[in-house]
PDB file of C-alpha atoms in Angstrom:
ATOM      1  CA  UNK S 136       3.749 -38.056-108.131  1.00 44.00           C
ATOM      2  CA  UNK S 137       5.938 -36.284-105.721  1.00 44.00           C
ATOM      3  CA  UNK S 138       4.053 -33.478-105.259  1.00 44.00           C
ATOM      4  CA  UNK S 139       0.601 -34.981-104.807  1.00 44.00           C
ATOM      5  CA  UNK S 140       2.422 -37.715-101.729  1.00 43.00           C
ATOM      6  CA  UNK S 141       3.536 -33.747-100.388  1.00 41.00           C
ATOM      7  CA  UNK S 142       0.334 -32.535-100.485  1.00 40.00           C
ATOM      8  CA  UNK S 143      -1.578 -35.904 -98.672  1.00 39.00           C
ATOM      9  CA  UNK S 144       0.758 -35.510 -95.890  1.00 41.00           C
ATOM     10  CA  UNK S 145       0.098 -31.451 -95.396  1.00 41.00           C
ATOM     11  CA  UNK S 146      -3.482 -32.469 -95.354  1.00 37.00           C
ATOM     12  CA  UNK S 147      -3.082 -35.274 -92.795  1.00 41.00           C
ATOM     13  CA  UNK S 148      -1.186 -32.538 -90.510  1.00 38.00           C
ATOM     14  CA  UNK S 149      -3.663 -29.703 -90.939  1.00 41.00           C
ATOM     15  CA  UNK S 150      -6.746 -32.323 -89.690  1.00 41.00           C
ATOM     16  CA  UNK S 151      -4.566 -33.641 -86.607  1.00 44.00           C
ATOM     17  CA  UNK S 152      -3.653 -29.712 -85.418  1.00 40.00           C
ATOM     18  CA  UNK S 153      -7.237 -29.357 -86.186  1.00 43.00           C
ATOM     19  CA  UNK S 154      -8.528 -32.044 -84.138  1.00 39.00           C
ATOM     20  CA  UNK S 155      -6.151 -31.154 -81.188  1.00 41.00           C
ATOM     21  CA  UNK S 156      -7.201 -27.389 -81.313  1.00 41.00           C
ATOM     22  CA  UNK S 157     -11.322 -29.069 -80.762  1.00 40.00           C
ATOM     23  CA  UNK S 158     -10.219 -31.144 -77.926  1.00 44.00           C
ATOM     24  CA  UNK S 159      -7.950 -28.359 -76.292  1.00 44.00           C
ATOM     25  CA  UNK S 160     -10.680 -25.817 -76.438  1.00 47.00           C
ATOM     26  CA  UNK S 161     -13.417 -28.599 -75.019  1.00 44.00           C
ATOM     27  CA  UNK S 162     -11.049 -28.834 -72.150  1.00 45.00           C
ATOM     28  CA  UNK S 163     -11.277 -25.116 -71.823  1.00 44.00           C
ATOM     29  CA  UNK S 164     -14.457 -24.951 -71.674  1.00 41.00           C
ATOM     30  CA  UNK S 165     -14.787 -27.432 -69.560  1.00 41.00           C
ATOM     31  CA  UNK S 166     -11.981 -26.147 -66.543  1.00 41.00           C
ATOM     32  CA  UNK S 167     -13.797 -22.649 -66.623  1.00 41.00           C
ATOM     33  CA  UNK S 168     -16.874 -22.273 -64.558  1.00 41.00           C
ATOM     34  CA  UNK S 169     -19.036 -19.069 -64.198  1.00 45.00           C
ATOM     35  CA  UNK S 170     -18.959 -18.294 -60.440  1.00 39.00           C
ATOM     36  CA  UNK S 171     -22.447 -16.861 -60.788  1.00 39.00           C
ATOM     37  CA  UNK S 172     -23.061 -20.404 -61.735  1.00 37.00           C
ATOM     38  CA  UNK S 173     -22.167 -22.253 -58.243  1.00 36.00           C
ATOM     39  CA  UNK S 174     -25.283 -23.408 -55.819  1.00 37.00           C
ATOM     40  CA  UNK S 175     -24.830 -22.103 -52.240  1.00 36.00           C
ATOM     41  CA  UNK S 176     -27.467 -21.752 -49.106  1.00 36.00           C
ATOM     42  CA  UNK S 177     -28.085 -18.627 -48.332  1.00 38.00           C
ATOM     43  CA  UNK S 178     -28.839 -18.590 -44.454  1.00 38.00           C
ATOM     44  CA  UNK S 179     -31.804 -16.232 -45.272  1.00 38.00           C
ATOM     45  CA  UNK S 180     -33.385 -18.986 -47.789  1.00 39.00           C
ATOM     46  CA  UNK S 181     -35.914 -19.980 -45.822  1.00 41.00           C
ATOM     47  CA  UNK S 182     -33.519 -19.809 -42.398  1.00 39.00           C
ATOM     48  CA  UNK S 183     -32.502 -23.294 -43.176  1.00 39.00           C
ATOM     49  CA  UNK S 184     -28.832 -24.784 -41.825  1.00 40.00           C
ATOM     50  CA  UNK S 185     -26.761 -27.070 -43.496  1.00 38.00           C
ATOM     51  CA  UNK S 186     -28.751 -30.046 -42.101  1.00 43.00           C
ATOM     52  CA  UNK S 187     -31.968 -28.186 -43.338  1.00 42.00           C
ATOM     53  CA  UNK S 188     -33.090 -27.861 -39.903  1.00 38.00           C
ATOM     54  CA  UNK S 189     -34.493 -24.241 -39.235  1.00 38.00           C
ATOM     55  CA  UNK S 190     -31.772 -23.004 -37.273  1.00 37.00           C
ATOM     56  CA  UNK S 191     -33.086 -19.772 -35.956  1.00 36.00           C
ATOM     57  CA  UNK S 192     -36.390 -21.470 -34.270  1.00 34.00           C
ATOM     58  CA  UNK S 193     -36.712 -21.840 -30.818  1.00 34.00           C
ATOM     59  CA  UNK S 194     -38.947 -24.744 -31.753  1.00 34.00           C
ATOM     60  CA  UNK S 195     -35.722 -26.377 -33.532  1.00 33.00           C
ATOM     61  CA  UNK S 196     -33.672 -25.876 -30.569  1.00 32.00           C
ATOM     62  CA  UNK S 197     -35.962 -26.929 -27.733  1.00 32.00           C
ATOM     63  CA  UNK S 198     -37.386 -30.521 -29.488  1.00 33.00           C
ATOM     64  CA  UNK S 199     -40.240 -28.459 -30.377  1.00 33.00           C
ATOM     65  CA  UNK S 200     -41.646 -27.533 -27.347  1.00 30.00           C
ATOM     66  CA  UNK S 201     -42.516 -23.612 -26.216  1.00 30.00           C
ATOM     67  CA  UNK S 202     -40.032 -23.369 -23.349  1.00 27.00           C
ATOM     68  CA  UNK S 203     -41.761 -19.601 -22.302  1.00 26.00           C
ATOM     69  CA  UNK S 204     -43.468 -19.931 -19.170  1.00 26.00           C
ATOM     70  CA  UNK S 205     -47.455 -19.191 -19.375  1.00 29.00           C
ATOM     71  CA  UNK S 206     -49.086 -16.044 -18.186  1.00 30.00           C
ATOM     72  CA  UNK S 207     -50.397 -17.630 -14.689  1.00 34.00           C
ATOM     73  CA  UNK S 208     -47.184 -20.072 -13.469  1.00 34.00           C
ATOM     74  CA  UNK S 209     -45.352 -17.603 -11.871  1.00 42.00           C
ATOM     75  CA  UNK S 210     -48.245 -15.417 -10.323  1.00 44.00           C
ATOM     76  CA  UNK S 211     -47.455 -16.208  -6.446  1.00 44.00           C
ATOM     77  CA  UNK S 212     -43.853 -16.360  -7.140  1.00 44.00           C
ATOM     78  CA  UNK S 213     -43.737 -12.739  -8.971  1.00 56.00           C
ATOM     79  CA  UNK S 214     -45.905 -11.380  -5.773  1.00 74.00           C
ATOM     80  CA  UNK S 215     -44.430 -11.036  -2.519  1.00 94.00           C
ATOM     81  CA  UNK S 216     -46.007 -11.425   0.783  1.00 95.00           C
ATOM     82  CA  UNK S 217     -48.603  -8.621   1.892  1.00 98.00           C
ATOM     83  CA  UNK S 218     -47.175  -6.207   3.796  1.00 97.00           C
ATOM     84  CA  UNK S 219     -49.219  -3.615   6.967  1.00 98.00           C
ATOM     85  CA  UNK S 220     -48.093  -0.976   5.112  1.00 97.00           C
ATOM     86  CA  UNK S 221     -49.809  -1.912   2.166  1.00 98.00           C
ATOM     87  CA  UNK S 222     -53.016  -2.884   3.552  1.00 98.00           C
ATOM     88  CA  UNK S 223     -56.249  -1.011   5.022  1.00 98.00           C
ATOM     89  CA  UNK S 224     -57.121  -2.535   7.898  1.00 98.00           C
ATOM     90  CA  UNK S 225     -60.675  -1.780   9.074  1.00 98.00           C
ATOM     91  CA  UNK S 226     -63.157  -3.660  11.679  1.00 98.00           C
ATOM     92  CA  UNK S 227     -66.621  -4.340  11.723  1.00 97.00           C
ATOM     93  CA  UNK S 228     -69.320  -5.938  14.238  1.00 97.00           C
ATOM     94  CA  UNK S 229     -70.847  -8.961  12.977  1.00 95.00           C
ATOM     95  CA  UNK S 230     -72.749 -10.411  15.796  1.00 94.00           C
ATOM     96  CA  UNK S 231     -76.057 -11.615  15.175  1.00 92.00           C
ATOM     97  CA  UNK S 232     -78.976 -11.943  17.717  1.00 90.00           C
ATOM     98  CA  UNK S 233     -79.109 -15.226  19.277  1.00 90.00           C
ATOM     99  CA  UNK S 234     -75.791 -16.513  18.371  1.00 91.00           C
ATOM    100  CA  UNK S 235     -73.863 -17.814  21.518  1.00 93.00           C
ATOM    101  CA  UNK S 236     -70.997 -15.893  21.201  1.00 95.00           C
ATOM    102  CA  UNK S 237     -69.857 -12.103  19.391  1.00 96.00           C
ATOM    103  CA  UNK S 238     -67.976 -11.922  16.277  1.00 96.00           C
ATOM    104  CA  UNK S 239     -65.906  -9.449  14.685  1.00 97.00           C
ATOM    105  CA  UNK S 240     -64.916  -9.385  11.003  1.00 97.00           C
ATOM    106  CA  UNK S 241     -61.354  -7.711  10.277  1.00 98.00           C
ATOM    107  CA  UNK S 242     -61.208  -6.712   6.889  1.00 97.00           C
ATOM    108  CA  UNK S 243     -58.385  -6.287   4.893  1.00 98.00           C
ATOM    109  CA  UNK S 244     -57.610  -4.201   1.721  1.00 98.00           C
ATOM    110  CA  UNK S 245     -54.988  -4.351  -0.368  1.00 98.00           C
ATOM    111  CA  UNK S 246     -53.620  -0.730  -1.482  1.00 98.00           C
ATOM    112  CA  UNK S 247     -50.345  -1.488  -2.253  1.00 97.00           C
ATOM    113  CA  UNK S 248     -50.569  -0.856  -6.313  1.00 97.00           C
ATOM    114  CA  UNK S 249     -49.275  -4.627  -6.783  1.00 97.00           C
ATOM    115  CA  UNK S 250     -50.952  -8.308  -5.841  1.00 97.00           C
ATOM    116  CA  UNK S 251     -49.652  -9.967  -2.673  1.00 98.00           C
ATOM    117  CA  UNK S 252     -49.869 -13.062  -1.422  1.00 97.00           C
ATOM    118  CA  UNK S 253     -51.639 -13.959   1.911  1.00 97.00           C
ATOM    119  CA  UNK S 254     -52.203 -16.842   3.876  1.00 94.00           C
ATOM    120  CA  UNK S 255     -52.520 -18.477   7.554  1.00 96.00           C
ATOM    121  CA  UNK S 256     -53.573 -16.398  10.694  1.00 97.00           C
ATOM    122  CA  UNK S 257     -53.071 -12.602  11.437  1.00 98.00           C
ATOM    123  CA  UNK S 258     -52.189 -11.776  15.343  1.00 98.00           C
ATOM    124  CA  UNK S 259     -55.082 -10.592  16.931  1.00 98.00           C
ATOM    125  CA  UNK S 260     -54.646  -8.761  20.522  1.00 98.00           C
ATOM    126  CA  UNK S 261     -57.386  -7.184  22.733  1.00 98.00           C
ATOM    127  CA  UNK S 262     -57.174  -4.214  24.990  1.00 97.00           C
ATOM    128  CA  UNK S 263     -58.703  -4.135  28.046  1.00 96.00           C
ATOM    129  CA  UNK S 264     -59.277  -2.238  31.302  1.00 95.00           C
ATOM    130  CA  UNK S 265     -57.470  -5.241  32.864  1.00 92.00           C
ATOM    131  CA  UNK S 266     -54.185  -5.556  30.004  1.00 95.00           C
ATOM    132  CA  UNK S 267     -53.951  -7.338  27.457  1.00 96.00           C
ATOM    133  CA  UNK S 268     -55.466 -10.604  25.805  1.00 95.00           C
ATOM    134  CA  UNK S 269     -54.617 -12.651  22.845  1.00 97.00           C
ATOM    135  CA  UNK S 270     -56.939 -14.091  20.742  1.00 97.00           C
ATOM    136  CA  UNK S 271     -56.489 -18.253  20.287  1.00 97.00           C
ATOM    137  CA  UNK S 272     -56.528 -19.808  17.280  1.00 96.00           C
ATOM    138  CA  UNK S 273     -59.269 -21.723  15.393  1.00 94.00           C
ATOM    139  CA  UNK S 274     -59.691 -23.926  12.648  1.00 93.00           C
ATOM    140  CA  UNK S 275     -56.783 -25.049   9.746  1.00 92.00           C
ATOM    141  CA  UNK S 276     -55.083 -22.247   7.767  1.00 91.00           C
ATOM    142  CA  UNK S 277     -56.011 -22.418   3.699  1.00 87.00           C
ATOM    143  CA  UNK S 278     -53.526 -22.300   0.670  1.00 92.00           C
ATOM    144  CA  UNK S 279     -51.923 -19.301   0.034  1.00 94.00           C
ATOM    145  CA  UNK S 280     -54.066 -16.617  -1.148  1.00 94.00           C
ATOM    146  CA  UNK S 281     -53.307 -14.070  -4.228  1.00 96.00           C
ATOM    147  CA  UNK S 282     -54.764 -11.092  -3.173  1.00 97.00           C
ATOM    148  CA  UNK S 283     -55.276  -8.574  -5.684  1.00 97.00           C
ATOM    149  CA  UNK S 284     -54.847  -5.083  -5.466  1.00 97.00           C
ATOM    150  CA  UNK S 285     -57.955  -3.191  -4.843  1.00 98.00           C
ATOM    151  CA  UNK S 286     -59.131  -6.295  -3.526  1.00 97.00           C
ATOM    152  CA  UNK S 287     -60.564  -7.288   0.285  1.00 97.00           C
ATOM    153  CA  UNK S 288     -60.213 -10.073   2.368  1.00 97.00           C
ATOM    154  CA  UNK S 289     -61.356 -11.105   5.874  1.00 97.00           C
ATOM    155  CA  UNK S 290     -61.209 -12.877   8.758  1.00 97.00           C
ATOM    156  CA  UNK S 291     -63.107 -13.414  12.086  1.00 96.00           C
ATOM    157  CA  UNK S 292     -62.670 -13.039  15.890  1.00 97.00           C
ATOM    158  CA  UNK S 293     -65.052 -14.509  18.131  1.00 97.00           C
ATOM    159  CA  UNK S 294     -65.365 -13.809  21.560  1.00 97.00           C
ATOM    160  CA  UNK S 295     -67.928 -14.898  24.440  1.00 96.00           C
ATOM    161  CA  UNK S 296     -70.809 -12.594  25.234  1.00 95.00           C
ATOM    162  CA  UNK S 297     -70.796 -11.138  29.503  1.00 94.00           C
ATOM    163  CA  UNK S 298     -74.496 -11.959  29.811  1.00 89.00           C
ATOM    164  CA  UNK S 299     -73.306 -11.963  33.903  1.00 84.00           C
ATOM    165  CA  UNK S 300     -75.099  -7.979  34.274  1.00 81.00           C
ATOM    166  CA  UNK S 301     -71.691  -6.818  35.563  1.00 84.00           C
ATOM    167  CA  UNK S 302     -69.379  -4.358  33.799  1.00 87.00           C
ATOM    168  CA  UNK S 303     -66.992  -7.371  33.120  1.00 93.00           C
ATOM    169  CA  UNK S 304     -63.358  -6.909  30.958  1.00 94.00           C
ATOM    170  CA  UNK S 305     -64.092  -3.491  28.850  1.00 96.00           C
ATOM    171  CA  UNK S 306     -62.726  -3.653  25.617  1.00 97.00           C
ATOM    172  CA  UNK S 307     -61.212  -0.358  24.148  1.00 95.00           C
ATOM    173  CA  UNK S 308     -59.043  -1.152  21.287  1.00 98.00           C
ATOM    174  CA  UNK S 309     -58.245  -4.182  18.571  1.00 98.00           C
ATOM    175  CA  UNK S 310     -54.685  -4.769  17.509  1.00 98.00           C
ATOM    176  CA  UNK S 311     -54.013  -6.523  14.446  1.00 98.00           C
ATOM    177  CA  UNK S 312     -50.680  -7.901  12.730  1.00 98.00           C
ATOM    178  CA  UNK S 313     -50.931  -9.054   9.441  1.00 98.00           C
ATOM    179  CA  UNK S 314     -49.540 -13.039   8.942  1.00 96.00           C
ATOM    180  CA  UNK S 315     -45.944 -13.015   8.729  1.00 94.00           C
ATOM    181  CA  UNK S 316     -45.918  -9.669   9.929  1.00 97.00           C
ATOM    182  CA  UNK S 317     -44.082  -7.806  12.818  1.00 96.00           C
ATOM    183  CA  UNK S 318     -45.918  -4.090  12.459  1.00 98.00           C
ATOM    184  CA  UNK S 319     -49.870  -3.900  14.030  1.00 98.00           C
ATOM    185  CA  UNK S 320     -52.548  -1.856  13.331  1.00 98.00           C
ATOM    186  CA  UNK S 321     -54.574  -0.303  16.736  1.00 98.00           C
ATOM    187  CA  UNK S 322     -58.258  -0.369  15.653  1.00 98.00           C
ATOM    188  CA  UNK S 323     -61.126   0.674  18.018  1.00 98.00           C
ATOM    189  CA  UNK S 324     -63.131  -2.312  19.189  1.00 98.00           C
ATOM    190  CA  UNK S 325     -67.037  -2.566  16.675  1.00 97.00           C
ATOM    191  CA  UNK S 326     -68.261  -5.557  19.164  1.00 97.00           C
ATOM    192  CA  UNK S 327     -69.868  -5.498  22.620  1.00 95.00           C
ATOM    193  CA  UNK S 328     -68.551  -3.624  25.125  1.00 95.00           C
ATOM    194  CA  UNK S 329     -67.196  -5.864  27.491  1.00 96.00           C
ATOM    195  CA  UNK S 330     -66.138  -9.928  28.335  1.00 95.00           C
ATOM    196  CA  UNK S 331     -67.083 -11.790  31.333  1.00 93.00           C
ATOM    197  CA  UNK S 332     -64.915 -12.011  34.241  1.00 89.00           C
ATOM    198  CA  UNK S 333     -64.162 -15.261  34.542  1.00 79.00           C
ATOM    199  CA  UNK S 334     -61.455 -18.067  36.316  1.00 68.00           C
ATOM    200  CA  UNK S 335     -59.739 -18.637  33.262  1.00 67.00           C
ATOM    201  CA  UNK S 336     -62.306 -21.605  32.337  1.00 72.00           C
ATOM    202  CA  UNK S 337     -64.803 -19.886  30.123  1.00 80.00           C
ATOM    203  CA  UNK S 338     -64.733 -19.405  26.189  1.00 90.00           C
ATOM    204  CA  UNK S 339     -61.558 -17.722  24.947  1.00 94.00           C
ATOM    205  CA  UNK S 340     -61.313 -14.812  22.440  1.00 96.00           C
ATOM    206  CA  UNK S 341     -60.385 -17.021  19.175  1.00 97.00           C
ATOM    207  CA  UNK S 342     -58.991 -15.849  15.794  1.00 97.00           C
ATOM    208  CA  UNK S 343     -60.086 -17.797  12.282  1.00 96.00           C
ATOM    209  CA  UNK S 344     -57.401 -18.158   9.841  1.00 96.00           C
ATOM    210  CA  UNK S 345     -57.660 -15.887   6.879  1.00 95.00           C
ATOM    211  CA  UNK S 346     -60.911 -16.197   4.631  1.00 91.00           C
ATOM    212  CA  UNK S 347     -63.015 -17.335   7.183  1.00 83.00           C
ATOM    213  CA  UNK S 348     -64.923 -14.236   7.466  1.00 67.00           C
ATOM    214  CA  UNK S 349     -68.088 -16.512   8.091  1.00 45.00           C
ATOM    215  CA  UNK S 350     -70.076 -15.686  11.173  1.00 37.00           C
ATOM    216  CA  UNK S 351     -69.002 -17.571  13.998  1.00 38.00           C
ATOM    217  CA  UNK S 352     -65.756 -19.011  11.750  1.00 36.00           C
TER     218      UNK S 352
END
């Protein structure tokens, strides 16, 4: 009877030391995690950040809007002024029979290599046999003008016609200073001959502003 009350109680310690030896090794299992195992964001998954915005677009970091400027807005500001240098002045006669006065058209090229911009009135002198005589100006100066290069633009002088049969003012020579410009060009004079001699109360030689290479503008 002895031996069978010593052989219960073995039996009831081998199942709790069993039982134990389960629960410690769920715990063991449980405390050790395979690091291969653990999520993580990759920056390169998709470029997403932690807020899973897409960090690396300029889209994300502008509120979605394309902050690079287009082609054309900065086409006057990325082309300076045209400079004499840079231009090919030439004139030509443009007077046509009848009209009440002469015109000239100055013409000017741009041969810079780069666009310019251009805009308002060029200086416009006359030489004569009796000095020198500035041209007036006429009419309202346009918007600034990209001119490109390889590209021509023009303007007009008028003048009035001597229809008195004398010799009158000869004209020999045309000077021309681009707008905004200090250095002239000496061209020899395309029109008629010679001006009226007058008291100061006829026509004056006028100037159009650039573009206005109209007859008469």
């Amino acid at each position: 009877m002895r031996a069978h009350k010593i052989t219960l109680a073995a039996l009831a310690v081998a199942a709790g030391l069993s039982l134990t030896a389960c629960q410690n090794d769920g715990d063991d299992t449980a405390a050790t995690t395979d690091p291969s195992s653990v999520a993580t964001t990759s920056p390169s998954a998709g470029g997403a950040g932690s807020d899973g915005s897409d960090a690396a677009s300029p889209e994300a970091s502008s509120g979605g809007k394309d902050t690079t400027a287009g082609a054309g807005t900065g086409e006057q500001s990325t082309s300076g002024k045209c400079r004499t240098d840079g231009l090919k002045i030439t004139a030509i006669d443009n007077f046509i029979d009848g009209d009440p006065q002469g015109t000239v058209a100055v013409e000017m090229k741009n041969t810079s290599g780069r666009d310019c911009v251009i805009a308002g009135f060029a200086g416009v002198d006359l030489k004569t046999n009796e000095g020198t005589l500035s041209a007036e100006r006429k009419g309202e100066p346009g918007d600034p003008y990209v001119l490109k290069n390889g590209k021509t633009i023009a303007f007009s002088v008028t003048y009035p016609l001597n229809e008195t049969g004398g010799t009158g003012v000869r004209i020999t020579n045309l000077v021309v200073t681009p707008p905004n410009e200090t250095k002239s060009v000496t061209l020899p004079w395309p029109g008629k001959p010679s001006l009226p001699v007058t008291d100061g109360s006829g026509e004056p030689v006028r100037v159009g502003p650039i573009g206005s290479a109209g007859q008469g503008g």
